[in-house]
PDB file of C-alpha atoms in Angstrom:
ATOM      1  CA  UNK A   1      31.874 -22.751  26.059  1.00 61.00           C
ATOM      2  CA  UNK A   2      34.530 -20.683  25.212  1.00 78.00           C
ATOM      3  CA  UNK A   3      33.735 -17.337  22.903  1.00 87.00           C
ATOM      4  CA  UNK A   4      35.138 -17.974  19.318  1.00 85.00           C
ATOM      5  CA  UNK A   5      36.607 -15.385  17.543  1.00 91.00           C
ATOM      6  CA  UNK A   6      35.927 -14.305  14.058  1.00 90.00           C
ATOM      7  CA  UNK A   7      39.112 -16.011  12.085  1.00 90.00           C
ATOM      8  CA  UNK A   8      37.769 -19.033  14.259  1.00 89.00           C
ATOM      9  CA  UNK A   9      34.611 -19.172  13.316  1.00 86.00           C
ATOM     10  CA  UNK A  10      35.595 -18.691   9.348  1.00 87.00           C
ATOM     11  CA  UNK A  11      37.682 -21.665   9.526  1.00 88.00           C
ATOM     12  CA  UNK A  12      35.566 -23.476  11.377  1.00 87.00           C
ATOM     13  CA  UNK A  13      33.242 -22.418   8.252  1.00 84.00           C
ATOM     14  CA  UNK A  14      35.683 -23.870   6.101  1.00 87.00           C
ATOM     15  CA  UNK A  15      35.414 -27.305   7.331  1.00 87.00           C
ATOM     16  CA  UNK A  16      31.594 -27.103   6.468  1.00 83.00           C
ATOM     17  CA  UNK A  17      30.324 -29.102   3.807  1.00 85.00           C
ATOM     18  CA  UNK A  18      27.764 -26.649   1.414  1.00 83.00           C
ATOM     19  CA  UNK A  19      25.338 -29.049   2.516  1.00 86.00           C
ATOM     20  CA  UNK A  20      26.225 -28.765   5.946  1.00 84.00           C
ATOM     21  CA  UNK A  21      26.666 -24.494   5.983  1.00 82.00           C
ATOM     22  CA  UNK A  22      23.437 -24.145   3.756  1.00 81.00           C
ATOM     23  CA  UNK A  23      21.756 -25.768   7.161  1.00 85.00           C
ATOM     24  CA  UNK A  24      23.861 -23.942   9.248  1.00 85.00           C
ATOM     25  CA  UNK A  25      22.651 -21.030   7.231  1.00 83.00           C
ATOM     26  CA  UNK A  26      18.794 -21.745   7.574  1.00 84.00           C
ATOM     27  CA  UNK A  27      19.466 -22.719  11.674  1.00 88.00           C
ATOM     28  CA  UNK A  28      20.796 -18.544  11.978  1.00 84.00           C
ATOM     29  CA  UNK A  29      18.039 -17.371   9.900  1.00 82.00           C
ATOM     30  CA  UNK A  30      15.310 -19.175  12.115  1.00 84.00           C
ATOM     31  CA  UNK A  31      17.414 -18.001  15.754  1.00 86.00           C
ATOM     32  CA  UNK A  32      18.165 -14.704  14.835  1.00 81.00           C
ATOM     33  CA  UNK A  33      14.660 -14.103  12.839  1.00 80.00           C
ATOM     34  CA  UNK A  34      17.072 -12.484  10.019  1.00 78.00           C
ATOM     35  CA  UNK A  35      17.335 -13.141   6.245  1.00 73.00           C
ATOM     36  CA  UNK A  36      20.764 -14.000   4.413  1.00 63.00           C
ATOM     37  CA  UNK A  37      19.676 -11.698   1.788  1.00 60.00           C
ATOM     38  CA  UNK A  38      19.534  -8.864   4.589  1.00 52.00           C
ATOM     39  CA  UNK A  39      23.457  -9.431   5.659  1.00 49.00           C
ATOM     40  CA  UNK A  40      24.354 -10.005   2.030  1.00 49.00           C
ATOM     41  CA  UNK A  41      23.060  -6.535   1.021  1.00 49.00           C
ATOM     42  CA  UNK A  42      24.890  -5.133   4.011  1.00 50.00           C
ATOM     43  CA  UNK A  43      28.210  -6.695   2.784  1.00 47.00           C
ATOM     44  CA  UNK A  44      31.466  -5.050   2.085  1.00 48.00           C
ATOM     45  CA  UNK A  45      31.352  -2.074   0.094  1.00 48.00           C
ATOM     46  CA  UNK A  46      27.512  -2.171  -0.492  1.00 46.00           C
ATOM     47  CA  UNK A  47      28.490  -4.598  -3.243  1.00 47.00           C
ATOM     48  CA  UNK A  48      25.522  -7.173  -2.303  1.00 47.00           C
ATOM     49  CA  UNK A  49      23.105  -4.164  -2.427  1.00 47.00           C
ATOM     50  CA  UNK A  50      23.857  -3.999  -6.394  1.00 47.00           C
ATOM     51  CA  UNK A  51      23.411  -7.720  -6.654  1.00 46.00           C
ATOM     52  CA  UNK A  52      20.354  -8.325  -4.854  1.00 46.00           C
ATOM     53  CA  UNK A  53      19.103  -5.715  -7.172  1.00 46.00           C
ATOM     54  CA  UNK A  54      20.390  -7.423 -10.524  1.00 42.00           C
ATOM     55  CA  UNK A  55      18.262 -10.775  -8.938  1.00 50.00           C
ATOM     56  CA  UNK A  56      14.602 -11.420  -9.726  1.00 58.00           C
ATOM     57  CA  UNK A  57      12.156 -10.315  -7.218  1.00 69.00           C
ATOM     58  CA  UNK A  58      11.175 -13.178  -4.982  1.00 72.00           C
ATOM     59  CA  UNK A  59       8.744 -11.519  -2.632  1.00 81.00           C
ATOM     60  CA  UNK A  60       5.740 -10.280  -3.736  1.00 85.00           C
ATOM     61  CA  UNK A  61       2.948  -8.202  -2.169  1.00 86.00           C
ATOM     62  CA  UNK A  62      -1.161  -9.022  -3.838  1.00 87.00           C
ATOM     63  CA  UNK A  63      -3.142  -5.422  -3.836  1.00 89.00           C
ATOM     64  CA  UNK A  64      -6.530  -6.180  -3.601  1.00 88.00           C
ATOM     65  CA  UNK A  65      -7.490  -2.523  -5.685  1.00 88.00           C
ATOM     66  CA  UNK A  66     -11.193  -2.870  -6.020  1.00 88.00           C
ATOM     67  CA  UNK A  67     -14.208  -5.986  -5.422  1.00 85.00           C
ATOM     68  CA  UNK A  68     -15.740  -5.193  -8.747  1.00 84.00           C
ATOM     69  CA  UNK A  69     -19.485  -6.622  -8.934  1.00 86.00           C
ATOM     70  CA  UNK A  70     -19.171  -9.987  -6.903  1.00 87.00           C
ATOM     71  CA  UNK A  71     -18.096  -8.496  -3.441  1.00 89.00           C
ATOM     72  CA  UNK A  72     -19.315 -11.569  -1.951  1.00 90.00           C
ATOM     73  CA  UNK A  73     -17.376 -14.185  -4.133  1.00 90.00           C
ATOM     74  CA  UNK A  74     -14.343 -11.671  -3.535  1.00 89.00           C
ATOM     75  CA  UNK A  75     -15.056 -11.675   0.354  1.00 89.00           C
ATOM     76  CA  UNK A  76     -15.030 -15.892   0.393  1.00 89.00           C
ATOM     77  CA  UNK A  77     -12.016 -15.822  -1.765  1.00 88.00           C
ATOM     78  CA  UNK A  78     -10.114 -13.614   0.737  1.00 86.00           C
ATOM     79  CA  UNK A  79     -11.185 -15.692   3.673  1.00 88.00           C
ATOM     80  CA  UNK A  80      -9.767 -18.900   1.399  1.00 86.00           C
ATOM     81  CA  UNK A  81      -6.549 -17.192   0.679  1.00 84.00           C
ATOM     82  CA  UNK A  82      -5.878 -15.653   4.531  1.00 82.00           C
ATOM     83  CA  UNK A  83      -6.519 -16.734   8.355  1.00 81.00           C
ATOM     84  CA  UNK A  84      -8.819 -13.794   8.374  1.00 83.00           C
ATOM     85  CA  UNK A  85     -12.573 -13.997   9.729  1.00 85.00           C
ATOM     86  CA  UNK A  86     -15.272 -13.388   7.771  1.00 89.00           C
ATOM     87  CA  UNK A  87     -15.609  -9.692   9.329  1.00 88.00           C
ATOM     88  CA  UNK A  88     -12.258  -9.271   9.141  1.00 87.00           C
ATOM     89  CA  UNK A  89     -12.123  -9.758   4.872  1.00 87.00           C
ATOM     90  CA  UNK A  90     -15.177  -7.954   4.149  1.00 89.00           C
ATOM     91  CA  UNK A  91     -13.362  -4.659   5.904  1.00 89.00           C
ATOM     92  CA  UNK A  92     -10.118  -5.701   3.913  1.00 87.00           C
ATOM     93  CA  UNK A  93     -12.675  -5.455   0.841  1.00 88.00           C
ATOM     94  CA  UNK A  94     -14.146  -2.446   1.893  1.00 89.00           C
ATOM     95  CA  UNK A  95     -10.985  -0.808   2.292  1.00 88.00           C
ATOM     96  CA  UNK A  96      -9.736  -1.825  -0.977  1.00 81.00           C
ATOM     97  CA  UNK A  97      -6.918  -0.874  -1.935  1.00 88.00           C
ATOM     98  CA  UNK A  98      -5.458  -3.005   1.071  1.00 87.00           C
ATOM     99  CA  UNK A  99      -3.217  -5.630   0.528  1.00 86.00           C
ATOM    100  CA  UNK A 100      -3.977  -9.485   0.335  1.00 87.00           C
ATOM    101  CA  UNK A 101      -0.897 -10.708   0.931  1.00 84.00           C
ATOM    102  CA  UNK A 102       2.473  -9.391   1.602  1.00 84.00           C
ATOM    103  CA  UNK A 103       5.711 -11.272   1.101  1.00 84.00           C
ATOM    104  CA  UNK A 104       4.444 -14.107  -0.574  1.00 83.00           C
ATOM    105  CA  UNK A 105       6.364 -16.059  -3.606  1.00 84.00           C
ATOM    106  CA  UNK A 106       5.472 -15.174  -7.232  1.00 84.00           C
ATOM    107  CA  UNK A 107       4.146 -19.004  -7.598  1.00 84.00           C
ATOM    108  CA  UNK A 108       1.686 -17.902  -4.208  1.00 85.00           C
ATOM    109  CA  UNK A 109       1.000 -14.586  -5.515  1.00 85.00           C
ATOM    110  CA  UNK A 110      -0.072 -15.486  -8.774  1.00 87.00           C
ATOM    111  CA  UNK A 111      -2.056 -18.106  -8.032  1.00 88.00           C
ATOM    112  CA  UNK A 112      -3.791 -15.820  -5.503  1.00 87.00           C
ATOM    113  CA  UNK A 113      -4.004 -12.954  -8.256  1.00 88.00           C
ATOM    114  CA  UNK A 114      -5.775 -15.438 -10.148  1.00 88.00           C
ATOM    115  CA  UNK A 115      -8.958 -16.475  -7.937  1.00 87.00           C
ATOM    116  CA  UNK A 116      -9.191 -13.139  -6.475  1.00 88.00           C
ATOM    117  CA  UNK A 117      -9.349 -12.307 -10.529  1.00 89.00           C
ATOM    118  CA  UNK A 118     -11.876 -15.023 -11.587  1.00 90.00           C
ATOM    119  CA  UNK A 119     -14.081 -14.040  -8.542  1.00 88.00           C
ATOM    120  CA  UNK A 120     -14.053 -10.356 -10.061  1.00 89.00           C
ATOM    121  CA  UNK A 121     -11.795  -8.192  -7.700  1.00 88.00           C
ATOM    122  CA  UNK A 122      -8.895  -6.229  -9.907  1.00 88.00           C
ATOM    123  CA  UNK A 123      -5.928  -7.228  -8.724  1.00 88.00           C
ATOM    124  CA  UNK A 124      -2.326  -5.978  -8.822  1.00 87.00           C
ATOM    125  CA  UNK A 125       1.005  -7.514  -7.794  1.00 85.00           C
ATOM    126  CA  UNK A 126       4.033  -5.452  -6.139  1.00 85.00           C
TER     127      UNK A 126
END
């Protein structure tokens, strides 16, 4: 296959349905192991960088800060939440403040906020 150029490529882009770039879009991400939001905030003129900022935060981190009384319940709740043993959570516990989660969306995070909460861990989103 022949190498395209750029002003190929951007009219071959124009052709796209949004549909159709939107998958084209997701295909790159999953290749290249990138992010849109990573070359949008490396744009022209650092212009994405103020716009990503103006956006609401879609990626949140859950801070385990302390177990509180019910280390146990906290432990199980950990294990429920991650892929992590049972040895594995009860050091996260220990270590407290570790995080939970990282990267997760605020529907995810919350929710997790909330059992680690109920169980009796203080919990704190980033």
């Amino acid at each position: 296959m022949a190498k395209l150029t750029q002003d190929e490529l951007i009219e071959a882009f124009k052709e796209l349905t949004i549909i159709e770039l939107s998958e084209f879009v997701k295909k790159f991400e999953e290749v290249f192991e990138v992010t849109a939001a990573a070359v949008a905030v490396a744009g022209p003129a650092g212009g994405g960088a103020e716009a990503a900022a103006e956006e609401e935060k879609d990626s949140f981190d859950v801070i385990l800060e302390a177990a509180g009384d019910k280390k146990i319940a906290v432990i199980k709740e950990v294990r429920g939440l991650t892929s992590l043993g049972l040895k594995e959570a009860k050091d996260l516990v220990d270590g407290a403040p570790k995080a939970v989660l990282e990267g997760a969306n605020k529907e995810a995070a919350e929710k997790a906020k909330e059992v680690l909460e109920a169980a009796g861990a203080t919990v704190t989103l980033k």
